[in-house]
Amino acid sequence: MTTVSDADDGLSEDLYIDRVEALSRATVRRSFDPYVDIDWEAPENALDRNDPRWQLDPESSPLGATDWYAEQPMQRRIDIGRWVTANTLKVTLQFEMMLIRGVVHYAGKMPNGSRVFRYLLHELTDECNHIQMFQEFINRTGEDVPGMRRGSRVIGPILGFIGGYANFILFMGVLCGEQPLHFQQTLQHRGAAHVPPLLNKVTYIHLAEEARHIAFADDHLAERVKSASRLKRAWYAFLFPFFLRWLIGEMIGPPRSFAREFGVPRRVFKAAYWRSAESRRMMAESAADVRRVAEDLGLRMAGTRWIWRVLGIEGRLPRYRGEPDRSPMSTRTTEMRTVAAWRLVPVAIMAGVALLVAPDGVKIIACAAAGAGVWAAYHVLRDRRGGVVGNQPFEWPRLFVWVAVCVAMIPAGGLIGLALVVFMIWALAEYMPTI
């Protein structure tokens, strides 16, 4: 199913209901039960911890595309791939638990006879089956993975509950969480021979049923945006890229505890998530279908497109869901460099403010540059000492340097200098993977 663009006045009420009913009928006609449709005890579905097919695919995994990963021994590549695969499924089931909270709350407010209520309950049944299916798979890998980062595990249930009241944001979350995972699992199925058969069966079920959920989210957002005021549209347009960037990071990027467990150097971890040109291309491409929907809804306004660029999720608009990227590699590389250059924009803005507003603007800029230099020098020295991994124990010296630079900047350059040094450090982090 496709979504009519906002420029065409979205979906009519009757067409929207017809599509909801069609999705309900499709769910009844073809749905899956993971404990009926998958023979978990079949010999071909056994998960071998030493199966070389666990290795990460460089076409779909940012870490798998790094030289560091390619240089690791075979068994280590297998162990890393098995852990990442299990953790991705754990993140997915945690995300679906979060959505269930919001959908249950939203459905409970619907009137008797609502056709949307019926579809939503079908969707909840699908999601519960997916949670059971993914957890069963994780249990059979033998990996004790955490899933989402700690902060997301804390705030996720709260956001799910709030989504029951703000249903536009709830289904924006559905779209921003499901589409990047849909993109990654689609790439996996294009190389189906290179992953364990059980993983293909699990993700096949998920892809088939999530396609319905994504279609409903597209249509529901198109229906809701018709009646939204200009202020609400501007608010939704502002939130959209932040939701998408957060959920891409959760769905595709492992938590930093993974880096410590496998000794991934900080430089490699940062490059893979998301500072190298190849990883940025993957991130931008995983956001392509959501960009298309946001464009159709009129939620990629001229005033908010810079946010998409700064967050690294700007790119082409596919003609249809899942359209492969056929643009020349040179064009993709240029786009990634443009994204990195946007880190320098706030530095230039704050430097301009210092020169225009403060009588000692040159001094403020010089002090901020010195402070950022101290911060960068600390990271260079730390990197030369070696042993820097993606999630090493808490660094008190690093905190001391950060506080010292910021505190010194207030008397030296005031609040303008403080803002300038923060943006300078942010820009340096783009070019120094150890920061």
Short mmCIF file of C-alpha atoms in Angstrom, two decimals:
data_model
loop_
_atom_site.label_atom_id
_atom_site.label_comp_id
_atom_site.label_asym_id
_atom_site.label_seq_id
_atom_site.Cartn_x
_atom_site.Cartn_y
_atom_site.Cartn_z
CA MET A 1 0.00 0.00 0.00
CA THR A 2 1.17 3.52 -0.72
CA THR A 3 0.49 6.77 1.06
CA VAL A 4 -1.00 9.69 -0.81
CA SER A 5 1.07 12.83 -0.33
CA ASP A 6 -0.19 15.73 1.75
CA ALA A 7 -0.12 17.88 -1.32
CA ASP A 8 -3.00 15.75 -2.62
CA ASP A 9 -4.96 16.36 0.60
CA GLY A 10 -4.03 12.95 2.05
CA LEU A 11 -6.50 10.09 2.26
CA SER A 12 -10.25 10.59 2.32
CA GLU A 13 -11.94 9.24 5.46
CA ASP A 14 -13.66 6.46 3.51
CA LEU A 15 -10.45 5.42 1.74
CA TYR A 16 -8.59 5.40 5.06
CA ILE A 17 -11.20 3.10 6.64
CA ASP A 18 -11.22 0.87 3.55
CA ARG A 19 -7.46 0.42 3.88
CA VAL A 20 -7.72 -0.32 7.58
CA GLU A 21 -10.33 -2.99 6.88
CA ALA A 22 -8.15 -4.43 4.10
CA LEU A 23 -5.24 -4.70 6.52
CA SER A 24 -7.47 -6.46 9.07
CA ARG A 25 -8.62 -8.97 6.44
CA ALA A 26 -5.04 -9.55 5.33
CA THR A 27 -4.03 -10.25 8.93
CA VAL A 28 -6.80 -12.82 9.34
CA ARG A 29 -6.04 -14.41 5.99
CA ARG A 30 -2.30 -14.74 6.59
CA SER A 31 -0.69 -14.49 9.98
CA PHE A 32 2.04 -16.46 11.71
CA ASP A 33 2.40 -18.23 15.01
CA PRO A 34 6.11 -18.72 15.76
CA TYR A 35 5.47 -21.95 17.68
CA VAL A 36 3.38 -23.39 14.84
CA ASP A 37 5.11 -22.09 11.73
CA ILE A 38 8.68 -22.68 12.93
CA ASP A 39 9.92 -26.12 13.86
CA TRP A 40 12.40 -25.01 16.49
CA GLU A 41 13.69 -28.54 17.09
CA ALA A 42 14.32 -29.39 13.42
CA PRO A 43 17.98 -30.27 12.74
CA GLU A 44 18.30 -27.58 10.05
CA ASN A 45 17.15 -24.94 12.58
CA ALA A 46 19.81 -25.78 15.16
CA LEU A 47 22.08 -22.85 15.98
CA ASP A 48 25.77 -23.73 15.95
CA ARG A 49 27.85 -21.23 17.91
CA ASN A 50 30.76 -21.86 15.55
CA ASP A 51 28.79 -21.49 12.31
CA PRO A 52 30.80 -19.17 10.01
CA ARG A 53 27.50 -17.77 8.72
CA TRP A 54 27.27 -15.68 11.92
CA GLN A 55 29.90 -13.33 10.48
CA LEU A 56 28.74 -9.77 9.85
CA ASP A 57 27.92 -8.83 6.26
CA PRO A 58 29.83 -5.68 5.20
CA GLU A 59 26.86 -4.72 3.00
CA SER A 60 24.47 -4.42 5.96
CA SER A 61 26.66 -4.02 9.07
CA PRO A 62 28.74 -0.88 9.67
CA LEU A 63 31.18 -2.78 11.88
CA GLY A 64 31.41 -5.61 9.35
CA ALA A 65 32.63 -3.10 6.75
CA THR A 66 35.66 -2.03 8.84
CA ASP A 67 39.21 -3.23 8.23
CA TRP A 68 39.54 -4.03 11.94
CA TYR A 69 36.74 -6.59 11.75
CA ALA A 70 38.14 -8.17 8.59
CA GLU A 71 41.52 -8.60 10.31
CA GLN A 72 40.10 -10.50 13.31
CA PRO A 73 40.47 -14.30 13.57
CA MET A 74 37.58 -16.33 12.17
CA GLN A 75 36.25 -17.40 15.59
CA ARG A 76 36.26 -13.83 16.87
CA ARG A 77 34.35 -12.61 13.81
CA ILE A 78 31.81 -15.37 14.41
CA ASP A 79 31.43 -14.48 18.09
CA ILE A 80 31.01 -10.78 17.30
CA GLY A 81 28.43 -11.50 14.60
CA ARG A 82 26.42 -13.82 16.84
CA TRP A 83 26.38 -11.23 19.65
CA VAL A 84 25.37 -8.37 17.34
CA THR A 85 22.61 -10.45 15.74
CA ALA A 86 21.16 -11.47 19.10
CA ASN A 87 21.36 -7.92 20.42
CA THR A 88 19.59 -6.48 17.37
CA LEU A 89 16.68 -8.85 17.96
CA LYS A 90 16.68 -7.96 21.66
CA VAL A 91 16.46 -4.26 20.77
CA THR A 92 13.60 -5.05 18.40
CA LEU A 93 11.53 -6.88 21.00
CA GLN A 94 12.17 -4.11 23.57
CA PHE A 95 11.03 -1.56 21.00
CA GLU A 96 7.90 -3.57 20.28
CA MET A 97 7.14 -3.79 24.02
CA MET A 98 7.41 -0.02 24.15
CA LEU A 99 4.98 0.36 21.25
CA ILE A 100 2.52 -2.12 22.74
CA ARG A 101 2.13 0.12 25.79
CA GLY A 102 1.19 3.06 23.62
CA VAL A 103 -1.06 1.14 21.22
CA VAL A 104 -3.01 -0.51 24.07
CA HIS A 105 -3.55 2.88 25.68
CA TYR A 106 -4.60 4.47 22.38
CA ALA A 107 -6.92 1.62 21.40
CA GLY A 108 -8.61 1.73 24.81
CA LYS A 109 -9.86 5.26 24.10
CA MET A 110 -11.60 4.30 20.84
CA PRO A 111 -15.40 4.13 20.58
CA ASN A 112 -17.41 0.96 20.12
CA GLY A 113 -17.55 -0.18 16.51
CA SER A 114 -14.22 1.37 15.58
CA ARG A 115 -12.60 -0.47 12.68
CA VAL A 116 -9.22 0.93 13.68
CA PHE A 117 -9.62 -0.75 17.09
CA ARG A 118 -9.96 -4.14 15.40
CA TYR A 119 -6.84 -3.64 13.29
CA LEU A 120 -4.79 -2.41 16.23
CA LEU A 121 -5.64 -5.52 18.23
CA HIS A 122 -4.53 -7.64 15.28
CA GLU A 123 -1.28 -5.69 15.25
CA LEU A 124 -0.81 -6.22 18.98
CA THR A 125 -1.21 -9.97 18.47
CA ASP A 126 1.48 -9.86 15.78
CA GLU A 127 3.82 -7.92 18.03
CA CYS A 128 3.36 -10.32 20.94
CA ASN A 129 4.22 -13.22 18.63
CA HIS A 130 7.31 -11.37 17.42
CA ILE A 131 8.48 -10.78 20.99
CA GLN A 132 8.15 -14.48 21.80
CA MET A 133 9.84 -15.46 18.54
CA PHE A 134 12.82 -13.13 19.00
CA GLN A 135 13.32 -14.09 22.64
CA GLU A 136 13.25 -17.78 21.74
CA PHE A 137 15.91 -17.17 19.10
CA ILE A 138 18.07 -15.17 21.53
CA ASN A 139 17.80 -17.90 24.15
CA ARG A 140 19.03 -20.45 21.62
CA THR A 141 22.09 -18.35 20.72
CA GLY A 142 23.25 -18.54 24.35
CA GLU A 143 24.08 -14.82 24.36
CA ASP A 144 23.09 -12.68 27.37
CA VAL A 145 22.62 -9.44 25.45
CA PRO A 146 21.27 -6.19 26.95
CA GLY A 147 19.47 -4.81 23.90
CA MET A 148 18.95 -1.06 24.01
CA ARG A 149 21.28 1.31 25.76
CA ARG A 150 20.52 1.87 29.41
CA GLY A 151 19.01 5.33 28.93
CA SER A 152 16.64 4.09 26.24
CA ARG A 153 15.55 1.16 28.41
CA VAL A 154 14.61 3.64 31.13
CA ILE A 155 12.88 6.26 29.00
CA GLY A 156 11.31 3.89 26.44
CA PRO A 157 8.33 2.71 28.55
CA ILE A 158 7.62 6.33 29.51
CA LEU A 159 7.58 7.39 25.86
CA GLY A 160 5.33 4.44 25.05
CA PHE A 161 2.81 5.56 27.68
CA ILE A 162 2.93 9.17 26.47
CA GLY A 163 2.34 7.88 22.95
CA GLY A 164 -1.08 6.65 24.06
CA TYR A 165 -2.08 10.31 24.39
CA ALA A 166 0.00 11.67 21.48
CA ASN A 167 -0.85 9.03 18.88
CA PHE A 168 0.77 10.92 16.00
CA ILE A 169 4.09 10.72 17.81
CA LEU A 170 3.39 7.06 18.67
CA PHE A 171 3.00 6.05 15.03
CA MET A 172 5.87 8.30 14.02
CA GLY A 173 7.89 6.12 16.39
CA VAL A 174 6.49 2.97 14.75
CA LEU A 175 7.66 4.22 11.37
CA CYS A 176 11.07 5.45 12.55
CA GLY A 177 11.80 2.21 14.42
CA GLU A 178 10.44 -0.37 12.01
CA GLN A 179 11.66 1.05 8.72
CA PRO A 180 15.43 1.01 9.47
CA LEU A 181 15.16 -2.55 10.77
CA HIS A 182 13.07 -3.48 7.72
CA PHE A 183 15.86 -2.08 5.54
CA GLN A 184 18.55 -4.10 7.32
CA GLN A 185 16.57 -7.36 7.31
CA THR A 186 15.78 -6.89 3.61
CA LEU A 187 19.53 -6.69 2.90
CA GLN A 188 19.98 -9.84 4.97
CA HIS A 189 17.47 -11.74 2.82
CA ARG A 190 19.20 -10.67 -0.36
CA GLY A 191 22.16 -12.68 0.92
CA ALA A 192 20.04 -15.41 2.53
CA ALA A 193 22.59 -18.15 1.94
CA HIS A 194 25.08 -16.41 4.21
CA VAL A 195 23.09 -16.49 7.48
CA PRO A 196 21.80 -19.37 9.64
CA PRO A 197 18.49 -20.77 8.25
CA LEU A 198 16.60 -20.15 11.51
CA LEU A 199 17.48 -16.46 11.36
CA ASN A 200 16.06 -16.27 7.85
CA LYS A 201 12.79 -17.87 9.00
CA VAL A 202 12.47 -15.52 11.96
CA THR A 203 13.15 -12.38 9.93
CA TYR A 204 10.93 -13.59 7.06
CA ILE A 205 7.94 -13.66 9.42
CA HIS A 206 8.87 -10.29 10.84
CA LEU A 207 9.26 -8.67 7.41
CA ALA A 208 5.93 -10.04 6.17
CA GLU A 209 3.91 -8.81 9.14
CA GLU A 210 5.75 -5.55 9.75
CA ALA A 211 4.97 -4.55 6.15
CA ARG A 212 1.31 -4.32 7.24
CA HIS A 213 2.21 -2.36 10.35
CA ILE A 214 4.29 0.12 8.36
CA ALA A 215 1.46 0.51 5.82
CA PHE A 216 -0.98 1.33 8.62
CA ALA A 217 1.44 3.82 10.19
CA ASP A 218 1.86 5.54 6.80
CA ASP A 219 -1.90 5.86 6.30
CA HIS A 220 -2.62 6.81 9.91
CA LEU A 221 -0.07 9.63 9.82
CA ALA A 222 -1.47 10.86 6.49
CA GLU A 223 -4.96 10.88 8.00
CA ARG A 224 -3.88 12.69 11.17
CA VAL A 225 -1.71 15.32 9.50
CA LYS A 226 -4.71 16.61 7.47
CA SER A 227 -6.33 18.08 10.59
CA ALA A 228 -3.12 19.27 12.26
CA SER A 229 -2.59 22.99 12.71
CA ARG A 230 0.47 24.71 11.26
CA LEU A 231 2.03 24.87 14.71
CA LYS A 232 1.56 21.12 15.22
CA ARG A 233 2.96 20.39 11.78
CA ALA A 234 6.04 22.45 12.58
CA TRP A 235 6.42 20.55 15.89
CA TYR A 236 6.08 17.18 14.14
CA ALA A 237 8.57 18.28 11.46
CA PHE A 238 11.05 19.19 14.21
CA LEU A 239 10.63 15.88 16.09
CA PHE A 240 10.71 13.58 13.06
CA PRO A 241 14.48 13.58 12.37
CA PHE A 242 15.37 13.29 16.07
CA PHE A 243 13.10 10.24 16.53
CA LEU A 244 14.54 8.67 13.41
CA ARG A 245 18.18 9.28 14.35
CA TRP A 246 17.67 7.93 17.88
CA LEU A 247 15.98 4.75 16.68
CA ILE A 248 18.49 4.10 13.89
CA GLY A 249 21.22 4.27 16.50
CA GLU A 250 19.37 1.79 18.71
CA MET A 251 18.32 -0.62 15.96
CA ILE A 252 21.61 -0.84 14.07
CA GLY A 253 24.28 0.27 16.54
CA PRO A 254 25.18 -1.97 19.51
CA PRO A 255 25.61 -0.48 23.00
CA ARG A 256 29.13 0.44 24.03
CA SER A 257 29.26 -2.45 26.48
CA PHE A 258 29.69 -4.56 23.34
CA ALA A 259 32.91 -2.69 22.50
CA ARG A 260 34.37 -3.40 25.92
CA GLU A 261 33.42 -7.08 25.82
CA PHE A 262 35.13 -7.62 22.46
CA GLY A 263 37.93 -5.07 22.85
CA VAL A 264 36.82 -2.91 19.93
CA PRO A 265 39.12 0.15 19.78
CA ARG A 266 37.35 3.44 20.26
CA ARG A 267 38.60 4.67 16.90
CA VAL A 268 37.03 1.68 15.15
CA PHE A 269 33.80 1.87 17.13
CA LYS A 270 33.37 5.58 16.43
CA ALA A 271 34.18 5.15 12.76
CA ALA A 272 31.66 2.34 12.41
CA TYR A 273 28.92 4.20 14.34
CA TRP A 274 28.79 6.69 12.47
CA ARG A 275 31.85 8.63 11.34
CA SER A 276 33.26 6.80 8.34
CA ALA A 277 31.92 7.56 4.88
CA GLU A 278 30.63 3.99 4.44
CA SER A 279 28.81 3.91 7.79
CA ARG A 280 27.24 7.30 7.11
CA ARG A 281 26.04 6.02 3.75
CA MET A 282 24.42 3.04 5.49
CA MET A 283 22.73 5.27 8.04
CA ALA A 284 21.42 7.68 5.41
CA GLU A 285 20.20 4.80 3.27
CA SER A 286 18.42 3.12 6.19
CA ALA A 287 16.46 6.37 6.63
CA ALA A 288 15.46 6.63 2.95
CA ASP A 289 11.94 5.19 3.25
CA VAL A 290 11.13 7.35 6.27
CA ARG A 291 12.38 10.42 4.38
CA ARG A 292 9.97 9.57 1.59
CA VAL A 293 7.02 9.38 4.01
CA ALA A 294 8.03 12.60 5.77
CA GLU A 295 8.26 14.32 2.39
CA ASP A 296 4.82 13.03 1.35
CA LEU A 297 3.36 14.28 4.63
CA GLY A 298 4.87 17.73 4.19
CA LEU A 299 7.01 17.25 7.31
CA ARG A 300 10.40 17.91 5.73
CA MET A 301 10.03 21.67 5.81
CA ALA A 302 12.68 24.03 4.53
CA GLY A 303 13.31 25.20 8.09
CA THR A 304 14.01 21.70 9.43
CA ARG A 305 15.94 20.03 6.62
CA TRP A 306 19.20 21.25 8.11
CA ILE A 307 18.46 19.01 11.12
CA TRP A 308 18.33 15.98 8.82
CA ARG A 309 21.71 16.98 7.37
CA VAL A 310 23.36 17.59 10.73
CA LEU A 311 22.10 14.26 12.06
CA GLY A 312 23.44 12.44 8.99
CA ILE A 313 20.07 11.11 7.79
CA GLU A 314 19.58 13.33 4.73
CA GLY A 315 19.75 11.77 1.29
CA ARG A 316 17.83 10.62 -1.74
CA LEU A 317 14.06 10.16 -1.86
CA PRO A 318 13.17 6.66 -3.14
CA ARG A 319 10.25 6.35 -5.55
CA TYR A 320 8.83 3.39 -3.65
CA ARG A 321 9.47 1.53 -0.42
CA GLY A 322 12.68 -0.48 -0.53
CA GLU A 323 14.02 1.00 -3.76
CA PRO A 324 17.79 0.23 -3.88
CA ASP A 325 20.29 3.08 -4.09
CA ARG A 326 21.53 3.19 -7.67
CA SER A 327 23.38 6.52 -7.46
CA PRO A 328 27.12 6.60 -8.37
CA MET A 329 29.52 6.01 -5.49
CA SER A 330 31.19 9.39 -6.08
CA THR A 331 27.89 11.17 -5.42
CA ARG A 332 27.38 9.25 -2.17
CA THR A 333 30.88 10.15 -0.93
CA THR A 334 30.29 13.84 -1.66
CA GLU A 335 27.05 13.74 0.36
CA MET A 336 28.86 12.22 3.35
CA ARG A 337 31.52 14.94 3.27
CA THR A 338 28.78 17.56 3.20
CA VAL A 339 27.24 16.05 6.34
CA ALA A 340 30.59 16.20 8.14
CA ALA A 341 31.11 19.82 7.10
CA TRP A 342 27.82 20.81 8.78
CA ARG A 343 29.55 20.30 12.14
CA LEU A 344 31.50 23.47 11.42
CA VAL A 345 28.40 25.63 10.87
CA PRO A 346 27.58 26.30 14.56
CA VAL A 347 31.26 27.07 15.19
CA ALA A 348 31.18 29.73 12.45
CA ILE A 349 27.88 31.12 13.75
CA MET A 350 29.15 31.48 17.32
CA ALA A 351 32.43 33.00 16.11
CA GLY A 352 30.40 35.54 14.13
CA VAL A 353 28.29 36.33 17.21
CA ALA A 354 31.48 36.84 19.25
CA LEU A 355 32.87 39.29 16.67
CA LEU A 356 29.62 41.22 16.27
CA VAL A 357 28.39 41.38 19.86
CA ALA A 358 31.46 41.31 22.09
CA PRO A 359 34.09 44.07 21.95
CA ASP A 360 36.81 41.48 22.58
CA GLY A 361 35.50 38.93 20.10
CA VAL A 362 38.94 37.98 18.81
CA LYS A 363 40.07 37.21 22.35
CA ILE A 364 36.99 35.04 22.95
CA ILE A 365 37.66 33.06 19.77
CA ALA A 366 41.32 32.61 20.71
CA CYS A 367 40.41 31.40 24.23
CA ALA A 368 37.83 28.98 22.86
CA ALA A 369 40.35 27.62 20.36
CA ALA A 370 42.88 27.14 23.16
CA GLY A 371 40.31 25.31 25.29
CA ALA A 372 39.31 23.04 22.43
CA GLY A 373 42.99 22.43 21.77
CA VAL A 374 43.52 21.30 25.37
CA TRP A 375 40.61 18.88 25.01
CA ALA A 376 41.95 17.51 21.71
CA ALA A 377 45.48 17.20 23.08
CA TYR A 378 44.20 15.12 26.00
CA HIS A 379 42.56 12.67 23.58
CA VAL A 380 45.66 12.46 21.38
CA LEU A 381 47.83 11.59 24.39
CA ARG A 382 45.30 9.09 25.66
CA ASP A 383 45.11 7.42 22.26
CA ARG A 384 48.91 7.13 22.06
CA ARG A 385 48.93 5.31 25.38
CA GLY A 386 46.86 2.60 23.68
CA GLY A 387 44.18 0.32 25.05
CA VAL A 388 41.32 2.68 24.26
CA VAL A 389 38.10 0.73 23.62
CA GLY A 390 34.58 1.89 22.94
CA ASN A 391 33.32 1.63 26.51
CA GLN A 392 36.22 1.61 28.91
CA PRO A 393 35.68 2.29 32.63
CA PHE A 394 34.71 5.84 33.58
CA GLU A 395 37.57 8.28 32.99
CA TRP A 396 37.88 10.78 35.82
CA PRO A 397 40.77 12.61 34.06
CA ARG A 398 38.56 13.12 31.02
CA LEU A 399 35.79 14.59 33.18
CA PHE A 400 38.33 16.84 34.91
CA VAL A 401 39.63 18.16 31.56
CA TRP A 402 36.06 18.81 30.37
CA VAL A 403 35.06 20.68 33.53
CA ALA A 404 38.33 22.61 33.63
CA VAL A 405 37.97 23.78 30.03
CA CYS A 406 34.34 24.85 30.52
CA VAL A 407 34.96 26.58 33.86
CA ALA A 408 37.99 28.44 32.52
CA MET A 409 36.01 29.58 29.50
CA ILE A 410 33.38 31.46 31.53
CA PRO A 411 35.71 34.18 32.91
CA ALA A 412 37.82 34.13 29.73
CA GLY A 413 35.04 34.34 27.17
CA GLY A 414 31.71 34.48 28.95
CA LEU A 415 28.69 32.47 27.84
CA ILE A 416 29.51 33.12 24.18
CA GLY A 417 32.96 31.63 24.71
CA LEU A 418 31.47 28.65 26.56
CA ALA A 419 29.05 27.95 23.70
CA LEU A 420 31.85 28.40 21.18
CA VAL A 421 34.22 25.95 22.88
CA VAL A 422 31.44 23.35 23.16
CA PHE A 423 30.69 23.61 19.44
CA MET A 424 34.41 23.48 18.63
CA ILE A 425 34.78 20.25 20.60
CA TRP A 426 31.70 18.89 18.84
CA ALA A 427 33.28 19.69 15.47
CA LEU A 428 36.62 18.18 16.49
CA ALA A 429 34.82 14.96 17.44
CA GLU A 430 33.88 14.56 13.78
CA TYR A 431 37.51 14.40 12.73
CA MET A 432 39.07 12.72 15.80
CA PRO A 433 37.50 9.25 16.21
CA THR A 434 38.93 8.81 19.72
CA ILE A 435 36.87 11.70 21.12
#
